[in-house]
mmCIF file of C-alpha atoms in Angstrom:
data_model
loop_
_atom_site.group_PDB
_atom_site.id
_atom_site.type_symbol
_atom_site.label_atom_id
_atom_site.label_comp_id
_atom_site.label_asym_id
_atom_site.label_seq_id
_atom_site.Cartn_x
_atom_site.Cartn_y
_atom_site.Cartn_z
ATOM 1 C CA GLY A 1 0.000 0.000 0.000
ATOM 2 C CA GLY A 2 2.832 2.376 0.803
ATOM 3 C CA LEU A 3 4.473 1.756 -2.562
ATOM 4 C CA ALA A 4 1.229 2.417 -4.410
ATOM 5 C CA SER A 5 0.648 5.706 -2.576
ATOM 6 C CA ALA A 6 4.238 6.808 -3.217
ATOM 7 C CA ALA A 7 3.887 5.972 -6.922
ATOM 8 C CA GLY A 8 0.624 7.938 -7.100
ATOM 9 C CA ALA A 9 2.196 10.958 -5.416
ATOM 10 C CA ALA A 10 5.162 10.818 -7.784
ATOM 11 C CA GLY A 11 2.830 10.669 -10.791
ATOM 12 C CA ALA A 12 0.820 13.652 -9.538
ATOM 13 C CA ALA A 13 4.007 15.625 -8.977
ATOM 14 C CA GLY A 14 5.173 14.792 -12.489
ATOM 15 C CA ARG A 15 1.906 15.921 -14.037
ATOM 16 C CA LYS A 16 2.018 19.146 -12.018
ATOM 17 C CA SER A 17 5.562 19.880 -13.166
ATOM 18 C CA GLN A 18 4.527 19.283 -16.803
ATOM 19 C CA ALA A 19 1.572 21.665 -16.394
ATOM 20 C CA ASN A 20 3.843 24.296 -14.874
ATOM 21 C CA ALA A 21 6.298 23.906 -17.736
ATOM 22 C CA LYS A 22 3.506 24.361 -20.293
ATOM 23 C CA SER A 23 2.233 27.453 -18.484
ATOM 24 C CA GLN A 24 5.721 28.942 -18.441
ATOM 25 C CA VAL A 25 6.036 28.368 -22.195
ATOM 26 C CA CYS A 26 2.691 30.086 -22.787
ATOM 27 C CA LYS A 27 3.695 33.006 -20.605
ATOM 28 C CA ARG A 28 6.974 33.421 -22.478
ATOM 29 C CA ARG A 29 5.126 33.377 -25.786
ATOM 30 C CA LEU A 30 2.724 36.017 -24.518
ATOM 31 C CA GLY A 31 5.560 38.205 -23.299
ATOM 32 C CA PHE A 32 5.405 37.566 -19.533
ATOM 33 C CA ARG A 33 9.086 36.759 -19.197
ATOM 34 C CA SER A 34 9.589 38.182 -15.721
ATOM 35 C CA ASN A 35 7.617 39.047 -12.624
ATOM 36 C CA ARG A 36 8.398 42.754 -13.072
ATOM 37 C CA TRP A 37 5.711 42.968 -15.773
ATOM 38 C CA LYS A 38 3.126 41.553 -13.350
ATOM 39 C CA LYS A 39 4.158 43.922 -10.555
ATOM 40 C CA ARG A 40 3.723 46.938 -12.844
ATOM 41 C CA GLY A 41 0.305 45.744 -13.952
ATOM 42 C CA GLY A 42 1.257 45.428 -17.634
ATOM 43 C CA GLU A 43 1.355 49.235 -18.015
ATOM 44 C CA HIS A 44 5.133 49.594 -18.302
ATOM 45 C CA ILE A 45 6.784 50.581 -21.581
ATOM 46 C CA GLY A 46 10.181 48.944 -21.765
ATOM 47 C CA ALA A 47 13.419 50.586 -22.845
ATOM 48 C CA PRO A 48 13.704 48.395 -25.983
ATOM 49 C CA SER A 49 10.303 49.623 -27.159
ATOM 50 C CA ILE A 50 11.354 53.238 -26.669
ATOM 51 C CA ARG A 51 14.615 52.567 -28.530
ATOM 52 C CA ARG A 52 12.712 51.064 -31.455
ATOM 53 C CA LEU A 53 10.507 54.159 -31.637
ATOM 54 C CA ALA A 54 13.601 56.356 -31.549
ATOM 55 C CA ARG A 55 15.247 54.334 -34.327
ATOM 56 C CA ARG A 56 12.182 54.812 -36.517
ATOM 57 C CA GLY A 57 12.464 58.546 -35.898
ATOM 58 C CA GLY A 58 16.117 58.604 -36.918
ATOM 59 C CA VAL A 59 17.667 58.891 -33.434
ATOM 60 C CA LYS A 60 20.980 57.043 -33.052
ATOM 61 C CA ARG A 61 21.823 57.442 -29.361
ATOM 62 C CA LEU A 62 19.673 57.930 -26.255
ATOM 63 C CA ALA A 63 20.687 59.253 -22.849
ATOM 64 C CA ALA A 64 19.838 57.238 -19.756
ATOM 65 C CA GLY A 65 17.339 59.781 -18.453
ATOM 66 C CA ILE A 66 15.306 59.987 -21.661
ATOM 67 C CA TYR A 67 13.324 56.807 -20.974
ATOM 68 C CA GLY A 68 11.420 58.196 -17.997
ATOM 69 C CA GLU A 69 10.583 61.433 -19.819
ATOM 70 C CA THR A 70 9.407 59.460 -22.846
ATOM 71 C CA ARG A 71 7.088 57.362 -20.689
ATOM 72 C CA ILE A 72 5.573 60.509 -19.165
ATOM 73 C CA CYS A 73 4.990 62.101 -22.584
ATOM 74 C CA LEU A 74 3.436 58.917 -23.984
ATOM 75 C CA GLN A 75 1.154 58.605 -20.989
ATOM 76 C CA GLN A 76 -0.048 62.195 -21.315
ATOM 77 C CA TYR A 77 -0.640 61.894 -25.066
ATOM 78 C CA LEU A 78 -2.491 58.581 -24.768
ATOM 79 C CA SER A 79 -4.649 59.862 -21.906
ATOM 80 C CA THR A 80 -5.685 62.867 -24.013
ATOM 81 C CA VAL A 81 -6.548 60.694 -27.023
ATOM 82 C CA LEU A 82 -8.428 58.180 -24.881
ATOM 83 C CA LYS A 83 -10.501 60.936 -23.269
ATOM 84 C CA ASP A 84 -11.582 62.091 -26.724
ATOM 85 C CA LEU A 85 -12.366 58.494 -27.700
ATOM 86 C CA VAL A 86 -14.544 58.052 -24.616
ATOM 87 C CA ALA A 87 -16.413 61.262 -25.436
ATOM 88 C CA LEU A 88 -16.966 60.098 -29.028
ATOM 89 C CA VAL A 89 -18.222 56.652 -28.027
ATOM 90 C CA GLU A 90 -20.518 57.999 -25.300
ATOM 91 C CA SER A 91 -21.999 60.636 -27.608
ATOM 92 C CA ALA A 92 -22.840 57.927 -30.151
ATOM 93 C CA ASP A 93 -24.343 55.598 -27.483
ATOM 94 C CA ARG A 94 -21.896 52.820 -28.345
ATOM 95 C CA PHE A 95 -19.560 50.571 -26.389
ATOM 96 C CA THR A 96 -17.119 49.807 -29.221
ATOM 97 C CA VAL A 97 -14.419 52.145 -30.529
ATOM 98 C CA THR A 98 -14.304 52.218 -34.329
ATOM 99 C CA VAL A 99 -11.487 53.164 -36.676
ATOM 100 C CA MET A 100 -13.104 56.492 -37.516
ATOM 101 C CA ASP A 101 -13.324 57.331 -33.803
ATOM 102 C CA VAL A 102 -9.544 56.967 -33.576
ATOM 103 C CA VAL A 103 -9.101 59.061 -36.740
ATOM 104 C CA PHE A 104 -11.291 61.874 -35.343
ATOM 105 C CA ALA A 105 -9.549 61.782 -31.944
ATOM 106 C CA LEU A 106 -6.100 61.955 -33.541
ATOM 107 C CA LYS A 107 -7.182 64.763 -35.861
ATOM 108 C CA ARG A 108 -8.486 66.771 -32.921
ATOM 109 C CA ASN A 109 -5.066 66.404 -31.271
ATOM 110 C CA GLY A 110 -3.251 67.641 -34.369
ATOM 111 C CA GLN A 111 -2.346 64.316 -35.960
ATOM 112 C CA SER A 112 -4.135 63.667 -39.269
ATOM 113 C CA LEU A 113 -4.200 59.990 -40.216
ATOM 114 C CA TYR A 114 -5.007 59.257 -43.853
ATOM 115 C CA GLY A 115 -5.947 56.013 -45.560
ATOM 116 C CA TYR A 116 -8.864 55.026 -43.322
ATOM 117 C CA GLY A 117 -12.599 55.418 -43.803
ATOM 118 C CA GLU A 118 -13.271 57.704 -46.750
ATOM 119 C CA ALA A 119 -11.251 57.585 -49.953
ATOM 120 C CA TYR A 120 -10.057 61.143 -49.374
ATOM 121 C CA PRO A 121 -10.500 63.561 -46.456
ATOM 122 C CA GLN A 122 -13.220 66.166 -46.889
ATOM 123 C CA THR A 123 -12.359 69.817 -46.628
ATOM 124 C CA ARG A 124 -13.998 72.094 -44.097
ATOM 125 C CA ALA A 125 -16.090 73.720 -46.817
ATOM 126 C CA GLN A 126 -17.451 70.322 -47.893
ATOM 127 C CA ARG A 127 -18.337 69.364 -44.328
ATOM 128 C CA VAL A 128 -20.023 72.741 -43.764
ATOM 129 C CA ALA A 129 -22.030 72.283 -46.969
ATOM 130 C CA ARG A 130 -23.244 68.932 -45.664
ATOM 131 C CA LEU A 131 -24.145 70.575 -42.354
ATOM 132 C CA LYS A 132 -26.277 73.235 -44.100
ATOM 133 C CA LYS A 133 -28.419 70.725 -46.025
ATOM 134 C CA ARG A 134 -32.107 70.864 -45.203
ATOM 135 C CA ILE A 135 -33.299 68.032 -42.947
ATOM 136 C CA ALA A 136 -36.749 66.526 -43.403
ATOM 137 C CA LEU A 137 -38.125 66.144 -39.891
ATOM 138 C CA GLN A 138 -40.090 63.044 -38.949
ATOM 139 C CA ALA A 139 -42.760 62.527 -36.315
ATOM 140 C CA ALA A 140 -40.259 61.045 -33.844
ATOM 141 C CA ASP A 141 -37.979 64.065 -34.260
ATOM 142 C CA LEU A 142 -40.852 66.470 -33.611
ATOM 143 C CA ALA A 143 -41.867 64.515 -30.526
ATOM 144 C CA ALA A 144 -38.294 64.542 -29.191
ATOM 145 C CA VAL A 145 -37.917 68.300 -29.612
ATOM 146 C CA SER A 146 -41.428 69.187 -28.476
ATOM 147 C CA SER A 147 -40.974 67.153 -25.298
ATOM 148 C CA SER A 148 -38.530 69.777 -24.071
ATOM 149 C CA SER A 149 -40.307 71.861 -21.426
ATOM 150 C CA SER A 150 -38.398 75.065 -22.196
ATOM 151 C CA PHE A 151 -39.207 74.794 -25.901
ATOM 152 C CA SER A 152 -42.919 74.289 -25.250
ATOM 153 C CA GLN A 153 -43.006 77.234 -22.835
ATOM 154 C CA SER A 154 -41.266 79.614 -25.261
ATOM 155 C CA GLN A 155 -43.498 78.588 -28.125
ATOM 156 C CA THR A 156 -46.586 78.969 -25.923
ATOM 157 C CA GLN A 157 -45.574 82.495 -24.917
ATOM 158 C CA SER A 158 -44.777 83.564 -28.473
ATOM 159 C CA SER A 159 -48.022 82.235 -29.969
ATOM 160 C CA SER A 160 -50.590 82.644 -27.195
ATOM 161 C CA GLY A 161 -52.745 85.076 -29.186
ATOM 162 C CA ALA A 162 -52.768 82.882 -32.253
ATOM 163 C CA ASP A 163 -53.747 79.848 -30.147
ATOM 164 C CA GLU A 164 -56.770 81.689 -28.663
ATOM 165 C CA GLY A 165 -58.070 82.684 -32.095
ATOM 166 C CA ARG A 166 -57.442 79.213 -33.440
ATOM 167 C CA GLY A 167 -59.336 77.696 -30.491
ATOM 168 C CA GLN A 168 -62.387 79.890 -31.129
ATOM 169 C CA ARG A 169 -62.435 78.933 -34.784
ATOM 170 C CA ALA A 170 -62.094 75.250 -33.879
ATOM 171 C CA GLU A 171 -65.170 75.425 -31.609
ATOM 172 C CA ALA A 172 -67.234 76.867 -34.446
ATOM 173 C CA ALA A 173 -65.946 74.365 -37.037
ATOM 174 C CA VAL A 174 -68.033 71.408 -38.162
ATOM 175 C CA ASP A 175 -67.000 67.778 -37.648
ATOM 176 C CA SER A 176 -66.173 67.299 -41.309
ATOM 177 C CA LYS A 177 -63.243 69.726 -40.996
ATOM 178 C CA ALA A 178 -61.778 68.121 -37.839
ATOM 179 C CA GLU A 179 -59.093 66.193 -39.677
ATOM 180 C CA ALA A 180 -58.058 69.250 -41.678
ATOM 181 C CA GLU A 181 -57.765 71.266 -38.465
ATOM 182 C CA ALA A 182 -55.636 68.561 -36.843
ATOM 183 C CA GLU A 183 -53.332 68.473 -39.840
ATOM 184 C CA ALA A 184 -53.014 72.249 -39.823
ATOM 185 C CA LYS A 185 -52.100 72.174 -36.129
ATOM 186 C CA SER A 186 -49.417 69.563 -36.722
ATOM 187 C CA MET A 187 -47.973 71.651 -39.553
ATOM 188 C CA ALA A 188 -47.998 74.758 -37.351
ATOM 189 C CA LYS A 189 -46.234 72.763 -34.660
ATOM 190 C CA ALA A 190 -43.584 71.576 -37.113
ATOM 191 C CA ALA A 191 -42.979 75.045 -38.542
ATOM 192 C CA PRO A 192 -41.147 76.599 -35.542
ATOM 193 C CA VAL A 193 -39.119 73.399 -35.054
ATOM 194 C CA GLN A 194 -37.994 73.442 -38.691
ATOM 195 C CA LEU A 195 -37.217 77.165 -38.492
ATOM 196 C CA ILE A 196 -35.086 76.846 -35.359
ATOM 197 C CA LEU A 197 -33.282 73.810 -36.788
ATOM 198 C CA GLU A 198 -32.376 75.758 -39.921
ATOM 199 C CA VAL A 199 -31.150 78.666 -37.784
ATOM 200 C CA VAL A 200 -28.969 76.290 -35.742
ATOM 201 C CA GLN A 201 -27.522 74.748 -38.919
ATOM 202 C CA LYS A 202 -26.809 78.118 -40.522
ATOM 203 C CA THR A 203 -25.305 79.579 -37.346
ATOM 204 C CA LEU A 204 -22.957 76.644 -36.803
ATOM 205 C CA ALA A 205 -21.925 76.635 -40.475
ATOM 206 C CA GLU A 206 -21.110 80.354 -40.393
ATOM 207 C CA TYR A 207 -19.125 79.931 -37.167
ATOM 208 C CA PHE A 208 -16.999 77.069 -38.508
ATOM 209 C CA LEU A 209 -16.209 78.973 -41.696
ATOM 210 C CA ARG A 210 -15.597 82.299 -39.966
ATOM 211 C CA GLU A 211 -13.354 80.946 -37.206
ATOM 212 C CA ARG A 212 -11.727 78.280 -39.412
ATOM 213 C CA ALA A 213 -12.245 75.773 -36.624
ATOM 214 C CA ASP A 214 -13.683 72.292 -36.235
ATOM 215 C CA VAL A 215 -14.830 72.753 -32.621
ATOM 216 C CA CYS A 216 -17.398 75.164 -31.183
ATOM 217 C CA LYS A 217 -18.257 75.671 -27.529
ATOM 218 C CA ALA A 218 -21.870 74.900 -26.664
ATOM 219 C CA GLN A 219 -22.258 78.213 -24.801
ATOM 220 C CA THR A 220 -20.939 80.130 -27.809
ATOM 221 C CA ALA A 221 -23.366 78.307 -30.094
ATOM 222 C CA LEU A 222 -26.260 79.109 -27.739
ATOM 223 C CA THR A 223 -25.390 82.830 -27.737
ATOM 224 C CA GLU A 224 -25.115 83.048 -31.520
ATOM 225 C CA VAL A 225 -28.279 81.015 -32.144
ATOM 226 C CA ASN A 226 -30.303 83.273 -29.829
ATOM 227 C CA ALA A 227 -28.862 86.345 -31.565
ATOM 228 C CA ALA A 228 -29.923 84.947 -34.944
ATOM 229 C CA LEU A 229 -33.402 84.174 -33.591
ATOM 230 C CA ALA A 230 -33.677 87.709 -32.227
ATOM 231 C CA LEU A 231 -33.048 89.078 -35.723
ATOM 232 C CA ARG A 232 -35.952 86.935 -36.956
ATOM 233 C CA LYS A 233 -38.106 88.167 -34.033
ATOM 234 C CA GLU A 234 -38.384 84.653 -32.612
ATOM 235 C CA ALA A 235 -38.287 83.583 -28.971
ATOM 236 C CA PRO A 236 -34.853 82.504 -27.656
ATOM 237 C CA VAL A 237 -34.075 78.889 -26.872
ATOM 238 C CA SER A 238 -32.532 77.401 -23.762
ATOM 239 C CA ALA A 239 -29.460 75.192 -23.486
ATOM 240 C CA GLU A 240 -31.667 72.125 -23.067
ATOM 241 C CA THR A 241 -33.575 72.911 -26.261
ATOM 242 C CA LEU A 242 -30.347 73.511 -28.169
ATOM 243 C CA GLN A 243 -29.111 70.091 -27.070
ATOM 244 C CA GLN A 244 -32.274 68.551 -28.541
ATOM 245 C CA PHE A 245 -31.607 70.155 -31.927
ATOM 246 C CA LEU A 246 -27.938 69.179 -31.781
ATOM 247 C CA ALA A 247 -29.028 65.599 -31.111
ATOM 248 C CA LEU A 248 -31.006 65.695 -34.381
ATOM 249 C CA LEU A 249 -27.899 66.856 -36.251
ATOM 250 C CA GLN A 250 -25.752 64.263 -34.503
ATOM 251 C CA LYS A 251 -28.179 61.487 -35.447
ATOM 252 C CA ARG A 252 -27.547 62.361 -39.105
ATOM 253 C CA ASN A 253 -23.741 62.528 -38.639
ATOM 254 C CA HIS A 254 -23.501 66.281 -39.301
ATOM 255 C CA VAL A 255 -21.919 67.142 -35.948
ATOM 256 C CA MET A 256 -20.716 65.329 -32.875
ATOM 257 C CA CYS A 257 -21.545 66.732 -29.446
ATOM 258 C CA SER A 258 -20.272 66.420 -25.921
ATOM 259 C CA ASN A 259 -21.449 68.279 -22.829
ATOM 260 C CA GLU A 260 -19.378 71.373 -23.647
ATOM 261 C CA ASP A 261 -18.188 71.118 -27.262
ATOM 262 C CA ILE A 262 -19.649 70.682 -30.763
ATOM 263 C CA TYR A 263 -17.417 68.997 -33.343
ATOM 264 C CA LEU A 264 -17.726 69.359 -37.106
ATOM 265 C CA ILE A 265 -17.406 65.924 -38.745
#
C-alpha cells in the first residue's frame, strides 16, 4: 500500500511539473518573461520599445534619463486621445471604438491619419455644406424636440394670441373639418421646429467657416443662435432645447456633441 501511494504521489508531482512547464512556455510566448511585468500591472513601456521608436524617428543614441521622460509624454498623449475616444463613443451611445473614432480623436489632437474610412479627407467647406443641407423632420424628431419643457413654454408664450383665435375657430368648425384642423395644427407645430433647426444649422456653419475651426463651444453656439433668432423676431431657446436640436444633427452625422463642445465631422 505504501508503494502504491508513493507511486501515485510521484505521478501527480510529475503531471504538475509538466503543467507548470507548459504554463511557463505560454507566458513566455505572450511576453510575460519576468515578474516585473506583473508587478507593474502590464502598463510599463520597456526601454527596448522606446529605442525602437527612436530608431524609426532617426535617433541614433539615447541618454539614460530619456526613458522616464518618454514614458511621461506617452502617458499624457495617450490619456488625451483616450478621453476624446470616450467622449466620441458615449456621444454615439456605443460601447465599441471604431477606426473612424480613432481618426477623429487623432485629428483633434493635431495628428491627421489618412488612408482610413473615406477615400479622401473632406475639406472644411465640404463638411459645412453637408451641415447646411435641409433636414426633413419626422414625427419622432418632432416629438423629441417638443418634449422639451423650455421649448414648449417659449413657443406657448410667443403664440398665445394665435392659439386663442385658433381655439375659437375650432369650436365653431363642423365635424367634417376636424381632420383638416388637426393636420393644420401639426404643420404649425412643425414650422417653428424646422425654423429653429435651420437657424442652428446656418449659425454653426457660419461659425466654422468664420473661425476656421472644427470645434465650437456649446455656450458660444447658444449665444449666436439666440442672436440669430432675435433678428428673426423669434423667442430665444434654452441650453436644453439647443441640445435637442444638436441631437437631431448628430443622429444624421452632421456634428458630434459632448457636454461642452460641438465637433464638425
